[in-house]
Short mmCIF file of C-alpha atoms in Angstrom, two decimals:
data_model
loop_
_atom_site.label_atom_id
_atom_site.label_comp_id
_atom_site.label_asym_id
_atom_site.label_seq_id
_atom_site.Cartn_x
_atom_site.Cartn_y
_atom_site.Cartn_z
CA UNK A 2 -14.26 -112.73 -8.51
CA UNK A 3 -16.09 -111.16 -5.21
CA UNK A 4 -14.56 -110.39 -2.15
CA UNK A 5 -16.05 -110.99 1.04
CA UNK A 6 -15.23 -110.68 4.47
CA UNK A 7 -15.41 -112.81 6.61
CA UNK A 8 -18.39 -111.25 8.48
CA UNK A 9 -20.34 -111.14 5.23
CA UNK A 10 -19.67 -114.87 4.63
CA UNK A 11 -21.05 -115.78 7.82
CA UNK A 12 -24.23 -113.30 6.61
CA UNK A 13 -24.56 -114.86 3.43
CA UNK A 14 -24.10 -118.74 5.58
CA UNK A 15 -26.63 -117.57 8.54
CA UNK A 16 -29.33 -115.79 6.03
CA UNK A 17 -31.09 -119.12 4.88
CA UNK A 18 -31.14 -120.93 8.41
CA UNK A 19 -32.13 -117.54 9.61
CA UNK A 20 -35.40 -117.58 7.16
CA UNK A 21 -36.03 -120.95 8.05
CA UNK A 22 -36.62 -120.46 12.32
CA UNK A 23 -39.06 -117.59 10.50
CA UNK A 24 -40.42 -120.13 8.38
CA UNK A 25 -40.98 -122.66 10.98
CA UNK A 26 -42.21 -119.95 13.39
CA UNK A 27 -44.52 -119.02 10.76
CA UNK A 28 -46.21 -122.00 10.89
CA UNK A 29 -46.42 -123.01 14.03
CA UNK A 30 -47.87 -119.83 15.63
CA UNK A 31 -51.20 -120.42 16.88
CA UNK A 32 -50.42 -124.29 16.94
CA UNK A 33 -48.31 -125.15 19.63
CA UNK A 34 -47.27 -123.05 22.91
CA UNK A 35 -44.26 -120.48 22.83
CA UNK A 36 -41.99 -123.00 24.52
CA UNK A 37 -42.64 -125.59 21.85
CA UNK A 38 -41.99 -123.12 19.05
CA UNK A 39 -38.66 -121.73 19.92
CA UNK A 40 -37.41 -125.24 20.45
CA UNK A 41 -38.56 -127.09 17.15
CA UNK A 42 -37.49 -123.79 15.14
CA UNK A 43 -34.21 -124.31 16.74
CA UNK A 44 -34.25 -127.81 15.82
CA UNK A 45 -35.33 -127.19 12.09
CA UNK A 46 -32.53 -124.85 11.83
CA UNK A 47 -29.70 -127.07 12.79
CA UNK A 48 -30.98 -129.77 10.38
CA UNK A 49 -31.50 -127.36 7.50
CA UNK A 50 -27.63 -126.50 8.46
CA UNK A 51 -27.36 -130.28 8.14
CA UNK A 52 -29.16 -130.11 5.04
CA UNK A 53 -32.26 -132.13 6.06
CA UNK A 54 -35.76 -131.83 5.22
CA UNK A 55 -37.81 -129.44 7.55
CA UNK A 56 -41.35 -130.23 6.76
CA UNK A 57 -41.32 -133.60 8.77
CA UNK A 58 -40.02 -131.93 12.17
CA UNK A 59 -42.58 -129.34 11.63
CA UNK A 60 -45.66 -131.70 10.91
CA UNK A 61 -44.47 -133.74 14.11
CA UNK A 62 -44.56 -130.64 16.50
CA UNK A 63 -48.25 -130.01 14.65
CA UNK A 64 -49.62 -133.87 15.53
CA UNK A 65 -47.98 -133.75 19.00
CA UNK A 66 -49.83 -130.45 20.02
CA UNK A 67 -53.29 -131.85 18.40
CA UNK A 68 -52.72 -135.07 20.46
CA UNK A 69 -52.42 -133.25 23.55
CA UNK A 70 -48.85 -134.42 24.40
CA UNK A 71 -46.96 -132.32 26.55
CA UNK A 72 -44.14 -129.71 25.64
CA UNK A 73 -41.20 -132.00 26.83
CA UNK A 74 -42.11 -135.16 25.25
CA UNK A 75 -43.40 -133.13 21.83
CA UNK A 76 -39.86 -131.21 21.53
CA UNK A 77 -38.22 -134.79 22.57
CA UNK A 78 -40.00 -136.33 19.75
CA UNK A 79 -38.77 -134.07 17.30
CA UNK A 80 -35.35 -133.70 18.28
CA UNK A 81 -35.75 -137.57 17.88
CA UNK A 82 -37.39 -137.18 14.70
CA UNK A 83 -34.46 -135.08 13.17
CA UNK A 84 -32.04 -137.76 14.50
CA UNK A 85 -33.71 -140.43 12.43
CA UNK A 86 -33.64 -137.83 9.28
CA UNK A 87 -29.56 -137.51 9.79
CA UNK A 88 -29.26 -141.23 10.18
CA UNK A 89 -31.59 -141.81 7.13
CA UNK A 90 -29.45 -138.95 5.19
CA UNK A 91 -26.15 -140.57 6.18
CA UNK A 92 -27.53 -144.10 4.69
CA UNK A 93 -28.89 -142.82 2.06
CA UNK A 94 -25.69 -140.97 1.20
CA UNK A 95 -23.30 -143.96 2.14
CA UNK A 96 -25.63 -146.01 -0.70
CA UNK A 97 -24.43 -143.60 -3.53
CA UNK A 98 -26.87 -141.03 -3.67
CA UNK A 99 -24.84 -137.81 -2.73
CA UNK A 100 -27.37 -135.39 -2.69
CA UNK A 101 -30.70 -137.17 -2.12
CA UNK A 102 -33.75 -135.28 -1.82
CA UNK A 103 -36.18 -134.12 0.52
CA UNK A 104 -38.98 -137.28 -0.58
CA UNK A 105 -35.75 -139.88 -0.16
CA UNK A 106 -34.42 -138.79 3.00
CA UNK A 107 -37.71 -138.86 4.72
CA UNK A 108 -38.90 -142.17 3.14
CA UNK A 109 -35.61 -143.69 4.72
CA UNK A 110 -36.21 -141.97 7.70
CA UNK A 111 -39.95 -143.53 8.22
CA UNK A 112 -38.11 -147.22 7.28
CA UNK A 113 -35.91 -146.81 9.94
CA UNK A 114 -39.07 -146.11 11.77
CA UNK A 115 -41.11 -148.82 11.07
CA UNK A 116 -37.74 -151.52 12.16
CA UNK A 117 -35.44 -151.20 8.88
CA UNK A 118 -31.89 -151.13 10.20
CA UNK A 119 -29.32 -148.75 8.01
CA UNK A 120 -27.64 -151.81 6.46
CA UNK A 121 -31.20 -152.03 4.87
CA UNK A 122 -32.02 -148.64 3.61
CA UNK A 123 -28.50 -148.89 1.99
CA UNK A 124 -29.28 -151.89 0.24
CA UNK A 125 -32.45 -150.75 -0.77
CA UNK A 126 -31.16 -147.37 -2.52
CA UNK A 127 -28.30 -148.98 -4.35
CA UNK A 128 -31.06 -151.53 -6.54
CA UNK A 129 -33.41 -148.96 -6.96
CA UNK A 130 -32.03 -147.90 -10.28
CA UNK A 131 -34.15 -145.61 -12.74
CA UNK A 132 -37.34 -146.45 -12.90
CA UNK A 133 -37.54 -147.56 -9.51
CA UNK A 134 -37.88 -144.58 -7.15
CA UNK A 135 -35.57 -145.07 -3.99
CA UNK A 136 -38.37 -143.26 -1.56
CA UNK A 137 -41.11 -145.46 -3.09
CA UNK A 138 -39.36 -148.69 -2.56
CA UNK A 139 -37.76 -147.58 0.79
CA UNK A 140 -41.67 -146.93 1.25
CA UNK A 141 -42.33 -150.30 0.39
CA UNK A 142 -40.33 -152.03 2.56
CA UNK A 143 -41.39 -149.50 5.65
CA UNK A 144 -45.13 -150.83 4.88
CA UNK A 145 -44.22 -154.43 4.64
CA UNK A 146 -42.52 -154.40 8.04
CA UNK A 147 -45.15 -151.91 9.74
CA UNK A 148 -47.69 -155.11 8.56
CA UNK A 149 -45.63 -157.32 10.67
CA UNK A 150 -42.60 -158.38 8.06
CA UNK A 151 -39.66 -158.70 9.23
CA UNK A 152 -37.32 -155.99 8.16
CA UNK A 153 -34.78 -158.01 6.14
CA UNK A 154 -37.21 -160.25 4.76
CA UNK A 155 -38.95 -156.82 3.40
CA UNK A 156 -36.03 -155.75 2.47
CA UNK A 157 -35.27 -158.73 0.43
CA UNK A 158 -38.74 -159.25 -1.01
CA UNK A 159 -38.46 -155.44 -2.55
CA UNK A 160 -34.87 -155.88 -3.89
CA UNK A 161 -35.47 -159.00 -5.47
CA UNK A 162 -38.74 -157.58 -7.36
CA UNK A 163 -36.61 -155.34 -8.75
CA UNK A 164 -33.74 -157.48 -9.71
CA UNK A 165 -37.05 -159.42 -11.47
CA UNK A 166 -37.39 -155.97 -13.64
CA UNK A 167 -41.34 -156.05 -11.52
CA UNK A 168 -43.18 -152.85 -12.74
CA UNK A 169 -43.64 -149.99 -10.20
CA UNK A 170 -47.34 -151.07 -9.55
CA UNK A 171 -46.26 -154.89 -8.91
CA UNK A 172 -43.89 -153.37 -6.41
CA UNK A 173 -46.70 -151.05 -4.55
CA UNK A 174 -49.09 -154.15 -4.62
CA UNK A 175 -46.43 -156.06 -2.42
CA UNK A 176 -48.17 -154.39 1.03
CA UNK A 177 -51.45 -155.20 0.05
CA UNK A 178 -51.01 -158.98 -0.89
CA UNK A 179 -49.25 -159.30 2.47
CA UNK A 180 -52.14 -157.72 4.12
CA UNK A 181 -54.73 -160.20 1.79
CA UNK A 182 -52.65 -162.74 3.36
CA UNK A 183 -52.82 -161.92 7.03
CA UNK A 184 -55.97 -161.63 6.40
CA UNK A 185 -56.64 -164.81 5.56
CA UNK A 186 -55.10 -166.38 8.30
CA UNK A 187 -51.02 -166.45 7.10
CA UNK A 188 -48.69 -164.65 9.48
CA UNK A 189 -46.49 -161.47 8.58
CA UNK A 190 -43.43 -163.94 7.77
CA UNK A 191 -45.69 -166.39 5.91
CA UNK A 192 -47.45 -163.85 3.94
CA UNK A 193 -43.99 -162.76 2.48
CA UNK A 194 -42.75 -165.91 1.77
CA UNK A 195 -45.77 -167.13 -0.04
CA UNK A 196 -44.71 -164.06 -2.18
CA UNK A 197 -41.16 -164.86 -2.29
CA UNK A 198 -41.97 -168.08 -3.19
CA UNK A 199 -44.51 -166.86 -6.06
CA UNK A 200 -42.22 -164.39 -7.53
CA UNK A 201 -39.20 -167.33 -7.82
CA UNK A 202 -41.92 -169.27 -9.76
CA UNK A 203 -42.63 -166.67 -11.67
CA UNK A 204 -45.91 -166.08 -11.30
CA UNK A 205 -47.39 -162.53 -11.01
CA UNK A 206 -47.41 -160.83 -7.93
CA UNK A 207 -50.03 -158.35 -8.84
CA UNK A 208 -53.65 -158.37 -8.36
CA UNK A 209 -55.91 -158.60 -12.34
CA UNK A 210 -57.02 -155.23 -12.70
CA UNK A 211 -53.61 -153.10 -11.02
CA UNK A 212 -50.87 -154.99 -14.16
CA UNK A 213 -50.13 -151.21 -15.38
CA UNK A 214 -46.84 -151.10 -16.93
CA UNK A 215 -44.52 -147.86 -16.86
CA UNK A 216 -43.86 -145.94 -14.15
CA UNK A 217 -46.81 -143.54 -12.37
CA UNK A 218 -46.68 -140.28 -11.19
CA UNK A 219 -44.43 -140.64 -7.74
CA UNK A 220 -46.96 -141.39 -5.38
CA UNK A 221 -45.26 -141.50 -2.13
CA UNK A 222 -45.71 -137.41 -1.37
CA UNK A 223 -48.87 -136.27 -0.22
CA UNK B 20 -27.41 -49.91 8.97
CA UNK B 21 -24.24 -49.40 7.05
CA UNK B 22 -26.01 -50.61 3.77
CA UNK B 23 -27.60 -46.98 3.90
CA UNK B 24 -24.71 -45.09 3.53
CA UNK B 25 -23.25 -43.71 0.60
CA UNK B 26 -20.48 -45.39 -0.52
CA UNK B 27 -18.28 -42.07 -0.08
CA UNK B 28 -19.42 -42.03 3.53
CA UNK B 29 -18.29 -45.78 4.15
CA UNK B 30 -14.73 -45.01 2.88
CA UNK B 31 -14.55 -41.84 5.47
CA UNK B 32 -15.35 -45.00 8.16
CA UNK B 33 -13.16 -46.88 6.88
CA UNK B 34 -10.50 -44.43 7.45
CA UNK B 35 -9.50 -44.13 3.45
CA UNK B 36 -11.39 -40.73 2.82
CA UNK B 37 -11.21 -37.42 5.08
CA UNK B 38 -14.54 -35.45 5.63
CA UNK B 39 -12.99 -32.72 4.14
CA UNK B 40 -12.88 -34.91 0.67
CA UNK B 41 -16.46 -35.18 0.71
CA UNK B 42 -18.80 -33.39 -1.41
CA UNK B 43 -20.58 -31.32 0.64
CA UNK B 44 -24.53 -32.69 0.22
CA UNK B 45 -22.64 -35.75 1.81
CA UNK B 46 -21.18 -34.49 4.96
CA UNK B 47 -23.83 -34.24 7.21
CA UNK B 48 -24.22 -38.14 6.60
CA UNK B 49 -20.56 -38.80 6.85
CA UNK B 50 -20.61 -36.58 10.54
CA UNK B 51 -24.00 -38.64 11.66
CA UNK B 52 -21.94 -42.21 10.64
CA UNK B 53 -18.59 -41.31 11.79
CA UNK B 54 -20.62 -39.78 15.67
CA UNK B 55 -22.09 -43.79 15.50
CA UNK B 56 -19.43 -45.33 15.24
CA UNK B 57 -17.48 -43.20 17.61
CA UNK B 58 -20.30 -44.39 20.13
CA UNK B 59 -19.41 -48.06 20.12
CA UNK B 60 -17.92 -49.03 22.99
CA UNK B 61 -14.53 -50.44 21.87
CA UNK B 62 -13.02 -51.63 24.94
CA UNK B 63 -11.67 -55.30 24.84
CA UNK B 64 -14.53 -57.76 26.87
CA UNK B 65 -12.66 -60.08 29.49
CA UNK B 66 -14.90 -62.79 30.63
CA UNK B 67 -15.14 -64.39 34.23
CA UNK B 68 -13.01 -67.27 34.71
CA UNK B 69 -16.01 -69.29 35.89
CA UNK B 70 -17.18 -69.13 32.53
CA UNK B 71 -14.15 -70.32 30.46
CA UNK B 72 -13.76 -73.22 33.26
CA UNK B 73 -16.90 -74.31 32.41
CA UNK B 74 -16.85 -74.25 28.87
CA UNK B 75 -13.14 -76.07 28.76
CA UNK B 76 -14.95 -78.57 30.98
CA UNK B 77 -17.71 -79.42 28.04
CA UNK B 78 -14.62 -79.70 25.70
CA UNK B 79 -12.44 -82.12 27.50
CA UNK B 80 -15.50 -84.05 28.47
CA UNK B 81 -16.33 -84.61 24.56
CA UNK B 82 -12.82 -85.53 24.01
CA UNK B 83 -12.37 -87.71 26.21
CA UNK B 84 -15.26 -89.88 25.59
CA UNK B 85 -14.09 -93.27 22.71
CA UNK B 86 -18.18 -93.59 22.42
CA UNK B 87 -18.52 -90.12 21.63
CA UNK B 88 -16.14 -89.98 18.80
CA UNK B 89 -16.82 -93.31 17.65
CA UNK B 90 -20.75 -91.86 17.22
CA UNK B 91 -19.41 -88.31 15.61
CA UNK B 92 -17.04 -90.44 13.39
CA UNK B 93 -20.04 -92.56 12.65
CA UNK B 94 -22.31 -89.42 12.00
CA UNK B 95 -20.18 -86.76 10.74
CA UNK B 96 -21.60 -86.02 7.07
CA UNK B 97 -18.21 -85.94 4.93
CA UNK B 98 -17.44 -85.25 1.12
CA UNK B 99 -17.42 -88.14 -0.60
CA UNK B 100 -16.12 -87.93 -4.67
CA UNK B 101 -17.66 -89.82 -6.84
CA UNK B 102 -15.68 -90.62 -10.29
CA UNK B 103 -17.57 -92.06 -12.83
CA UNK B 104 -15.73 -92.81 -15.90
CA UNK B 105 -17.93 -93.83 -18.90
CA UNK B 106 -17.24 -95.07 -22.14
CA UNK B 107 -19.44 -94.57 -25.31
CA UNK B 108 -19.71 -98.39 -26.18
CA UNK B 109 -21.58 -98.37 -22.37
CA UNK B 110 -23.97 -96.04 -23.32
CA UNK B 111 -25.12 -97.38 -26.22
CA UNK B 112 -25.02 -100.91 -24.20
CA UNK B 113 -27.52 -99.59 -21.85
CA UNK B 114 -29.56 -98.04 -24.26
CA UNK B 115 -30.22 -101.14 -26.01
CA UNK B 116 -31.06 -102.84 -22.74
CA UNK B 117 -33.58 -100.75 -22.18
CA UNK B 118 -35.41 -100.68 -25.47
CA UNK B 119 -35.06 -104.27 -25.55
CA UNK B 120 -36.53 -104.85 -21.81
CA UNK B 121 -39.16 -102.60 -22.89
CA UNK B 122 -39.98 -104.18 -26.36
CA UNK B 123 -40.64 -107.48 -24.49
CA UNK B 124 -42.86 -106.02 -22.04
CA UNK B 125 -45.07 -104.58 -24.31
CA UNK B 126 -44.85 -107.76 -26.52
CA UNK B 127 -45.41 -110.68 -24.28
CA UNK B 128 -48.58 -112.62 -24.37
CA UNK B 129 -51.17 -112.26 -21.51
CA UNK B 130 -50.84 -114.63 -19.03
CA UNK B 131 -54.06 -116.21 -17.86
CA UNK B 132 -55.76 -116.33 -14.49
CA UNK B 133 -56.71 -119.68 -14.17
CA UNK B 134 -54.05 -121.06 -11.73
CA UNK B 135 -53.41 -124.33 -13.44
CA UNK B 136 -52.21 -126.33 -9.93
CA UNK B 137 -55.89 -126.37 -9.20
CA UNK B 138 -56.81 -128.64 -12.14
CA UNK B 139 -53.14 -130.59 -11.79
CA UNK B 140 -54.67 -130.94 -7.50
CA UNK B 141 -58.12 -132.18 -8.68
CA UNK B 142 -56.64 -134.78 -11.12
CA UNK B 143 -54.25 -136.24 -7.99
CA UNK B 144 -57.30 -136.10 -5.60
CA UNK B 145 -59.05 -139.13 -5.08
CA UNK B 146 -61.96 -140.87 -2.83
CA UNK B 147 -61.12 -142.74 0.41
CA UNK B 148 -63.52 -144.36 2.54
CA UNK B 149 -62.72 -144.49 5.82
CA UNK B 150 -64.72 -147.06 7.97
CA UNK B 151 -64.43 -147.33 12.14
CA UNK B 152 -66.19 -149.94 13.89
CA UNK B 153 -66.72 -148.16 17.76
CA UNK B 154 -69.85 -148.89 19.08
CA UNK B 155 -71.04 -146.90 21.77
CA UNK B 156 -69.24 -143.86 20.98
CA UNK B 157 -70.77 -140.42 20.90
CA UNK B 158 -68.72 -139.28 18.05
CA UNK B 159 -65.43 -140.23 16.19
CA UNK B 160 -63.56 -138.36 13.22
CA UNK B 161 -60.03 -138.55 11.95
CA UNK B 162 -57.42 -136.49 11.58
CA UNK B 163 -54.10 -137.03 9.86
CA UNK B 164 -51.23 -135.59 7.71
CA UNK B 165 -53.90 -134.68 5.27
CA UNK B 166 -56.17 -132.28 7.53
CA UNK B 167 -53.10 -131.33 9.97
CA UNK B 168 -54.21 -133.78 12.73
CA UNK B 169 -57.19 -131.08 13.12
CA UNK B 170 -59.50 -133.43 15.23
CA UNK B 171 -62.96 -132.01 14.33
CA UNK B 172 -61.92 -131.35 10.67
CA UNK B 173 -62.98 -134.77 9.11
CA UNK B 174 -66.27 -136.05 11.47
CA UNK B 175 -66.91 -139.89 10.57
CA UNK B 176 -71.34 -140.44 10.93
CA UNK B 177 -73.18 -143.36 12.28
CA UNK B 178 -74.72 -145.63 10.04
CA UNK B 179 -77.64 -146.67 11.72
CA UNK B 180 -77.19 -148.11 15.35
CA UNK B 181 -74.76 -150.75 14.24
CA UNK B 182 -71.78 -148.97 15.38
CA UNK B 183 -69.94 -148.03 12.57
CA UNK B 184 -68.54 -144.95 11.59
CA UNK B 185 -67.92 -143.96 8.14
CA UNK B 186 -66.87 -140.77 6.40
CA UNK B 187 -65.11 -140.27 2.52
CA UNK B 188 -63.03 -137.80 2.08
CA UNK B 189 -60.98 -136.83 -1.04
CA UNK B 190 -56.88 -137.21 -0.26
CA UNK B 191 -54.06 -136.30 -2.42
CA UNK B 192 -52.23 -138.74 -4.23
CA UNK B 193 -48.98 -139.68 -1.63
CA UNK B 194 -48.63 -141.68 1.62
CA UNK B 195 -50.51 -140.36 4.49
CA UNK B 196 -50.36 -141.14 8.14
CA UNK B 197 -54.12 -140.83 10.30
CA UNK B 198 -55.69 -141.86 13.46
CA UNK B 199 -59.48 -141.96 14.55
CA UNK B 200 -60.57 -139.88 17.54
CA UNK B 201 -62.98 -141.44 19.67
CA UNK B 202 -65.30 -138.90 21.69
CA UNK B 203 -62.56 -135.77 21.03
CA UNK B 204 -59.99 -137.66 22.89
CA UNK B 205 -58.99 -140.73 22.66
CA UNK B 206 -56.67 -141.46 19.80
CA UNK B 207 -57.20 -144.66 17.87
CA UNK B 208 -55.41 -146.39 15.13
CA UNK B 209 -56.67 -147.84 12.33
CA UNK B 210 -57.04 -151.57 13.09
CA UNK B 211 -57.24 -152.50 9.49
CA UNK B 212 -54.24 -150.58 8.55
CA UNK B 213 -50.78 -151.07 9.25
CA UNK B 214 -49.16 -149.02 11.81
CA UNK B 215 -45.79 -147.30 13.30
CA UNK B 216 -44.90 -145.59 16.57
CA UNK B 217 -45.97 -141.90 16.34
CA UNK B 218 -42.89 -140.82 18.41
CA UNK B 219 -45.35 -140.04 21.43
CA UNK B 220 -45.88 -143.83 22.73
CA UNK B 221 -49.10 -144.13 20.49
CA UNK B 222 -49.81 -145.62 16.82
CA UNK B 223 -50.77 -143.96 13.38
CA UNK B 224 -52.07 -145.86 10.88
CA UNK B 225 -50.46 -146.01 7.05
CA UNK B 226 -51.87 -145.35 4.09
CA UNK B 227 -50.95 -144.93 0.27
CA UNK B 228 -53.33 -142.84 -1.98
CA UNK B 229 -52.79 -144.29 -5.44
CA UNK B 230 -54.55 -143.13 -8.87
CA UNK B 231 -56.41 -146.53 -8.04
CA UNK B 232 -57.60 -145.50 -4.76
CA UNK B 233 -56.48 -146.05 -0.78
CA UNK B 234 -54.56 -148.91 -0.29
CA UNK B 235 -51.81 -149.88 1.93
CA UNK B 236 -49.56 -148.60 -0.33
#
């Protein structure tokens, strides 16, 4: 057994956030002003407290100061990005998953993004079941309602292509059909129920050439 | 110096030995030690008052100070025993631990230099075209999550007066988000790609990069 008192424990509890305001310090030097760097490493540091993923708050602060926006709105947008992440984390949590990584919280985070409510992400992670990767579907459904879907209807397109036992790559060729679609004249809603409709038939929702079976390497991390 | 004298002599000073006692190729150095010492003044030194005020003064004033002592108590070197009790079986423990941590350093394979994430990075890089139609622009390029939104890292060229923009560039396997710059400043989205807020009242553009190529996912 070790003994520690009580200011050691609070060492030993400050020591990682600590490292991670370095971290995020680290890597923003150079990038964005002074101001803008003691607030976001302040920011990362409560949500690595809150155990949530850094890297996204960090890349935001990095696109905000290469897009010219100015110091209030950038730290704004990340304190607002790191919001999202806890909200994600919380749904992703309340759906089972009790200590969901980096890749899942952040794929939730950019569905609630793109119009997903939490009632969806929730959904979404309880059917995605080994092999299907919660941040890839939660993916899937972000990029169905970015194209115009609505967010239950691309919510419900995913989860029943999974309760069909589709392969991963019928699942990631959902967006691109619904694009095909608009393209050719259908609306967002249209294009997914033309799919809906296809998959109840049973006919296959993937393109010739893209009917791989088994799961590929995850692709939703750059 | 005292060291000089016989020892004879230094019992005479000391008052244990009479001259008379003393050989006599020692007296005349007994009579030179004893007419020294006899020189000395003896009398008892008083000094001023002023001088023991002030010292007392120093005294109380380093007493009296908590950050003082706290530093001194801090400071002060102090004794410190160390007991060590050791038992054979821990010797021989140790022993062992050290010929066997040296054993496997001398033993174990080379490792090589080829760091093998470049060849894993090259297989999960692949192609993407990236095609802007902006006619009348003096120059686009885009920037993303894949270049850190560096706006003259990926510069798209003309082809030919028509107005598009192209440029390939080889992306990791993963999602990415991008936008085109227009003339170094104006931020564009992708208007074949599907899009989400940015979080600064603008657009950036999705896209997957799949082992079959750039898609929307």
């Amino acid at each position: 057994m070790i003994r520690l008192r009580p200011v050691g424990l609070a060492l030993l509890v400050m020591l990682p956030v600590s490292l991670v305001a370095q971290d995020v310090t680290a890597r923003l030097a150079g990038r964005v002003s002074p101001e803008v760097r003691q607030a976001v490493a302040k920011i990362a540091s409560d949500a690595a407290t809150r155990g949530l993923p850094v890297d996204p708050l960090v890349e935001k602060a990095i696109e905000g100061a290469a897009k010219g926006v100015p110091a209030d709105r950038l730290i704004a947008a990340v304190r607002a990005l790191e919001g999202r992440l806890g909200d994600a984390s919380a749904a992703v949590r309340d759906a089972g998953l009790t200590a969901p990584d980096g890749d899942v919280v952040e794929g939730a985070a950019d569905a609630l993004n793109a119009g997903l409510s939490a009632s969806d992400v929730r959904d979404l992670v309880r059917v995605s079941h080994s092999p299907y990767d919660p941040a890839l579907t939660l993916r899937v459904a972000a990029t169905m309602a970015a194209l115009g879907v609505p967010a239950t209807q691309a919510t419900e397109l995913v989860e029943d292509a999974i309760r069909a036992g589709r392969s991963t790559a019928e699942l990631m060729a959902l967006p691109s059909q619904v694009q095909a679609d608009i393209g050719r004249g259908a609306t967002p809603e249209q294009a997914a129920q033309g799919l809906a409709r296809a998959a109840a038939a049973g006919r296959p929702a993937v393109p010739p050439g893209l009917e791989k079976k088994g799961k590929p390497a995850n692709p939703h991390r750059p | 110096m005292m060291a000089g004298y016989h020892a004879l002599v230094k019992q005479v000073l000391d008052g244990e030995r009479s001259l008379a006692d003393l050989p006599l190729d020692l007296r005349a150095e007994a009579e030179e030690a004893v007419r020294l010492v006899h020189a000395v003044d003896r009398a008892p030194v008083t000094l001023p008052a002023a001088v023991e005020e002030r010292v007392m003064a120093a005294v109380r004033e380093h007493a009296a100070s908590p950050a003082r002592r706290a530093w001194r108590w801090l400071h002060a070197p102090r004794d410190v025993e160390l007991r060590l009790r050791i038992r054979p079986w821990m010797v021989w423990g140790g022993a062992l631990t050290a010929a066997a941590s040296l054993a496997i350093l001398l033993t174990r394979p080379t490792i090589s230099s080829s760091p093998p994430e470049t060849r894993v990075a090259s297989r999960d890089t692949v192609l993407v075209r990236f095609v802007l139609y902006a006619p009348g622009a003096r120059r686009v390029a885009v920037a993303g999550t894949f270049n850190q939104w560096d706006r003259s890292a990926a510069p798209l060229v003309p082809a030919g007066t028509s107005g598009v923009w192209t440029t390939t560039l080889a992306l990791r396997v993963g999602q990415h988000q991008y936008a085109f710059v227009v003339d170094g400043e104006r931020w564009v989205a992708d208007p074949g790609a599907p899009a989400v807020d940015d979080g600064f009242g603008r657009r950036n553009s999705l896209m997957a990069v799949t082992a079959h190529g750039g898609r929307v996912l």
